[in-house]
PDB file of C-alpha atoms in Angstrom:
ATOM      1  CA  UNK U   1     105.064  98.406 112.848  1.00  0.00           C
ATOM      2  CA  UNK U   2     107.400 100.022 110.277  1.00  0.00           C
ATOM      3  CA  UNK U   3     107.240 103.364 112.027  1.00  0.00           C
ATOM      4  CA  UNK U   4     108.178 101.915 115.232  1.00  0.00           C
ATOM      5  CA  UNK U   5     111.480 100.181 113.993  1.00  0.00           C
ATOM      6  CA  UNK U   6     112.198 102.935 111.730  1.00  0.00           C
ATOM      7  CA  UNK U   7     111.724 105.436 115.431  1.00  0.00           C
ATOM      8  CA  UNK U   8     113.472 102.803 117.732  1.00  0.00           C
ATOM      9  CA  UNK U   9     116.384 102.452 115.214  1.00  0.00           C
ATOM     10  CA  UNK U  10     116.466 106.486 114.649  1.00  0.00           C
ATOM     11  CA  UNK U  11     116.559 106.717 118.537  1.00  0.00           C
ATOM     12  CA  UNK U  12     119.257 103.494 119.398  1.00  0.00           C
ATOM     13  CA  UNK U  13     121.337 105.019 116.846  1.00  0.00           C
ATOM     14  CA  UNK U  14     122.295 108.074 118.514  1.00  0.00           C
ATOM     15  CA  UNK U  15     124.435 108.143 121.891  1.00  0.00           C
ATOM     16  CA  UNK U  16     121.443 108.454 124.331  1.00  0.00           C
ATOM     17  CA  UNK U  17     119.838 105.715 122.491  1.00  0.00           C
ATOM     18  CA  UNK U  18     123.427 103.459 122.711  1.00  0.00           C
ATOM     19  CA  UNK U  19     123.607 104.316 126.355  1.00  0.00           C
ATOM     20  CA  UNK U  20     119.833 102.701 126.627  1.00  0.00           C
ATOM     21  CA  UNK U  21     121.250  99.937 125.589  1.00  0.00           C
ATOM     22  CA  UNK U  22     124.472  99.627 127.722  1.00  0.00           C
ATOM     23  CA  UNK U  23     122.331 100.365 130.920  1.00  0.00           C
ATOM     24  CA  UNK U  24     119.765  97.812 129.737  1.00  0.00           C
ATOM     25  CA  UNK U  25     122.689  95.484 129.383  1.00  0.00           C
ATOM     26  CA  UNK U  26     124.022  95.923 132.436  1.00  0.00           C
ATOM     27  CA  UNK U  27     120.491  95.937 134.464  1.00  0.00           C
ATOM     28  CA  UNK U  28     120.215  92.399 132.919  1.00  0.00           C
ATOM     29  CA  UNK U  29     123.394  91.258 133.045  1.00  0.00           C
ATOM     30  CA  UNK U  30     122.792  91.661 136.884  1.00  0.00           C
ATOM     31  CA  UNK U  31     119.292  89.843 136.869  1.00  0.00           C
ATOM     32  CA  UNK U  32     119.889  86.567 134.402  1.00  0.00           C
ATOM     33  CA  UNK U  33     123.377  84.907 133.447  1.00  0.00           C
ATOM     34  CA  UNK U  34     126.056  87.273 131.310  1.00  0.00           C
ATOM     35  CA  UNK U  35     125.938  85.392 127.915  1.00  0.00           C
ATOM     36  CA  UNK U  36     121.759  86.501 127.692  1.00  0.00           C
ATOM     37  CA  UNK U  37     122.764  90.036 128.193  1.00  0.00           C
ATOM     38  CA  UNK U  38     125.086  89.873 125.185  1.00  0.00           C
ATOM     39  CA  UNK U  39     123.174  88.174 122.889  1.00  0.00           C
ATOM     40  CA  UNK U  40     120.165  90.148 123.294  1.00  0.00           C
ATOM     41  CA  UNK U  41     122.791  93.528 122.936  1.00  0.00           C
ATOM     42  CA  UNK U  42     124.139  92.012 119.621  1.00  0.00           C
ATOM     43  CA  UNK U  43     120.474  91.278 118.357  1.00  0.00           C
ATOM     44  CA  UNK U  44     119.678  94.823 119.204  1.00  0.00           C
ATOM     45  CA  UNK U  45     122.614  96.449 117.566  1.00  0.00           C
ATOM     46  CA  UNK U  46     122.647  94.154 114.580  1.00  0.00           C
ATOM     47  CA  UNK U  47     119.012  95.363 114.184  1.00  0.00           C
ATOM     48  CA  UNK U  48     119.702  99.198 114.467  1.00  0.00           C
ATOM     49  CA  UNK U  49     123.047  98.675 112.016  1.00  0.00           C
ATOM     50  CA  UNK U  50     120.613  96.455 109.437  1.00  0.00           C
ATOM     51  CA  UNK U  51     117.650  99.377 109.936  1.00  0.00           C
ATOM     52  CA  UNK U  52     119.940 102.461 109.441  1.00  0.00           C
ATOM     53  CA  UNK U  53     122.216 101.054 106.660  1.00  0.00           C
ATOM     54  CA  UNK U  54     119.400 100.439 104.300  1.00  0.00           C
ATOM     55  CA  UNK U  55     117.549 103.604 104.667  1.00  0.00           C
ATOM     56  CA  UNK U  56     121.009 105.503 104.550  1.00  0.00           C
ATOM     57  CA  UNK U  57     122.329 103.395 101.342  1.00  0.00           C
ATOM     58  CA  UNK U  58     118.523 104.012  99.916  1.00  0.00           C
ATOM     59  CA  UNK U  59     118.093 107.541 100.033  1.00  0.00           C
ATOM     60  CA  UNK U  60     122.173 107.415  98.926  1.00  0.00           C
ATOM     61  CA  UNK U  61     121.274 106.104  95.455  1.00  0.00           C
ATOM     62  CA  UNK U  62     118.251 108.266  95.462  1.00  0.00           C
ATOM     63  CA  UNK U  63     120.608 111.226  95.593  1.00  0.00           C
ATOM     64  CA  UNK U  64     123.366 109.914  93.204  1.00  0.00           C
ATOM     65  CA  UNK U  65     120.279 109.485  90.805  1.00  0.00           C
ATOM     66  CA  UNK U  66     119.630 112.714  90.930  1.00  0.00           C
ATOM     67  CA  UNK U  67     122.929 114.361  90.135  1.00  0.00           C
ATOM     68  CA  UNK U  68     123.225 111.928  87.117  1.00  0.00           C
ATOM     69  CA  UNK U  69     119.814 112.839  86.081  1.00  0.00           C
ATOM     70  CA  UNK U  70     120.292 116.628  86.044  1.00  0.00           C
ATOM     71  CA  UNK U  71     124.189 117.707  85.840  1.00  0.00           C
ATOM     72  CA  UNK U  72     122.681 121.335  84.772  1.00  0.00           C
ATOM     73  CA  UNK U  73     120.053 121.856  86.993  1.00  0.00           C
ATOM     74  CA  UNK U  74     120.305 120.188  90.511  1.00  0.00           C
ATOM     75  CA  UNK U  75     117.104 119.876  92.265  1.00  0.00           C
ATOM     76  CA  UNK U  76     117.279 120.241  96.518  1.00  0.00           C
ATOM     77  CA  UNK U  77     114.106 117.959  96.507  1.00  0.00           C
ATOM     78  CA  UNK U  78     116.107 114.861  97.488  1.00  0.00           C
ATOM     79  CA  UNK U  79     118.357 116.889  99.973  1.00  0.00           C
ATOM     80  CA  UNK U  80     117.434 115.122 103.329  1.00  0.00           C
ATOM     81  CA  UNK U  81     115.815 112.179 102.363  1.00  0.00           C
ATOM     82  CA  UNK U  82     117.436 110.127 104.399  1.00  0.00           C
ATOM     83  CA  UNK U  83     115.320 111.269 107.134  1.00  0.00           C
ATOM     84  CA  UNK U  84     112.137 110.303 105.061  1.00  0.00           C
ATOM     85  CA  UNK U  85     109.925 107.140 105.491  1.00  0.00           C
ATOM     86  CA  UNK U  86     111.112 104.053 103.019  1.00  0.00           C
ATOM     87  CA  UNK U  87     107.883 104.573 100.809  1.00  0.00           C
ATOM     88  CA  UNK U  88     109.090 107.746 100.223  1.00  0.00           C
ATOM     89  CA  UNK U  89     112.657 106.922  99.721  1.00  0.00           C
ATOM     90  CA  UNK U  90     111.476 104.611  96.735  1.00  0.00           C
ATOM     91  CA  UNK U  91     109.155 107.204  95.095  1.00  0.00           C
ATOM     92  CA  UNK U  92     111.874 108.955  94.693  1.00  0.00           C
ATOM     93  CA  UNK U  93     113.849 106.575  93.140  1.00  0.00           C
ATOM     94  CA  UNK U  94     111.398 105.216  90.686  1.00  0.00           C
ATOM     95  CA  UNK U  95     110.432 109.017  89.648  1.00  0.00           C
ATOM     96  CA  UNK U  96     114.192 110.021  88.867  1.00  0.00           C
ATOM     97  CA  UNK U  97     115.207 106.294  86.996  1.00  0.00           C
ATOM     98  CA  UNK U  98     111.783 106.844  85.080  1.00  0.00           C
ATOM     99  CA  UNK U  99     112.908 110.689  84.209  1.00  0.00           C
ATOM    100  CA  UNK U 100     116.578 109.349  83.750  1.00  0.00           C
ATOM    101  CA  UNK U 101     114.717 106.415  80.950  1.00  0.00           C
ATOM    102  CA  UNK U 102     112.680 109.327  79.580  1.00  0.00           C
ATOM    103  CA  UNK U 103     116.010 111.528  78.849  1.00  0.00           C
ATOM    104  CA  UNK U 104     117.565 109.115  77.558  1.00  0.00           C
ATOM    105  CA  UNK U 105     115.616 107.906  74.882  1.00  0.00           C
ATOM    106  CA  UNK U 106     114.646 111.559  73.913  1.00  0.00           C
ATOM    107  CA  UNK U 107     119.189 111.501  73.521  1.00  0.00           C
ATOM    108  CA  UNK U 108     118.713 108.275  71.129  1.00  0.00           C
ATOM    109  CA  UNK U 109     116.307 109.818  69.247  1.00  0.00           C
ATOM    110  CA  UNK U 110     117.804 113.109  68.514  1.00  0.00           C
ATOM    111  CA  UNK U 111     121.322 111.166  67.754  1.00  0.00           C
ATOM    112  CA  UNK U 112     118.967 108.709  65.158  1.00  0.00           C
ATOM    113  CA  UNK U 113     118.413 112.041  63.199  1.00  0.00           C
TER     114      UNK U 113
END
């Protein structure tokens, strides 16, 4: 089910997907009373703003991670990620915060000496 929401949300939010939507509207604006045709709309594109703002803000933090983790040497592993699935989104995450824990106690124990 997650891959079909994550695929309908890809596709609504791009223009041919937002003119789906207006068409649709107007289609059933035609067929059942005006206020249906807007609430179903706003349900749709509350749904496609909800789906793409978490996967963008996700893969966001994944990247910022990232450039915290290695000022030196930037990795282009997390370049795109946006575009992955959520599971992969918060491997990534968990993998850099666990190697930004790891660096940072390996910097508390060389300052201890």
């Amino acid at each position: 089910m997650n891959q079909f929401l994550f695929q309908m949300a890809d596709f609504l939010s791009r223009p041919p997907g937002f003119y789906f939507v207006i068409v649709a509207m107007i289609v059933s604006t035609a067929l059942v009373p005006f206020t249906y045709a807007l609430s179903v709309a706003a349900i749709v594109i509350t749904s496609v703003v909800l789906i793409q703002g978490y996967r963008d803000t996700a893969a966001i933090h994944a990247k910022l991670d990232e450039i915290i983790v290695s000022m030196r040497e930037t990795r282009n592993e997390v370049v795109g990620l946006e575009h992955e699935q959520p599971e992969r989104i918060a491997a990534a995450v968990e993998r850099l915060e666990a190697e930004a824990e790891n660096q940072a106690k390996a910097g508390t124990s060389r300052l201890d000496r």
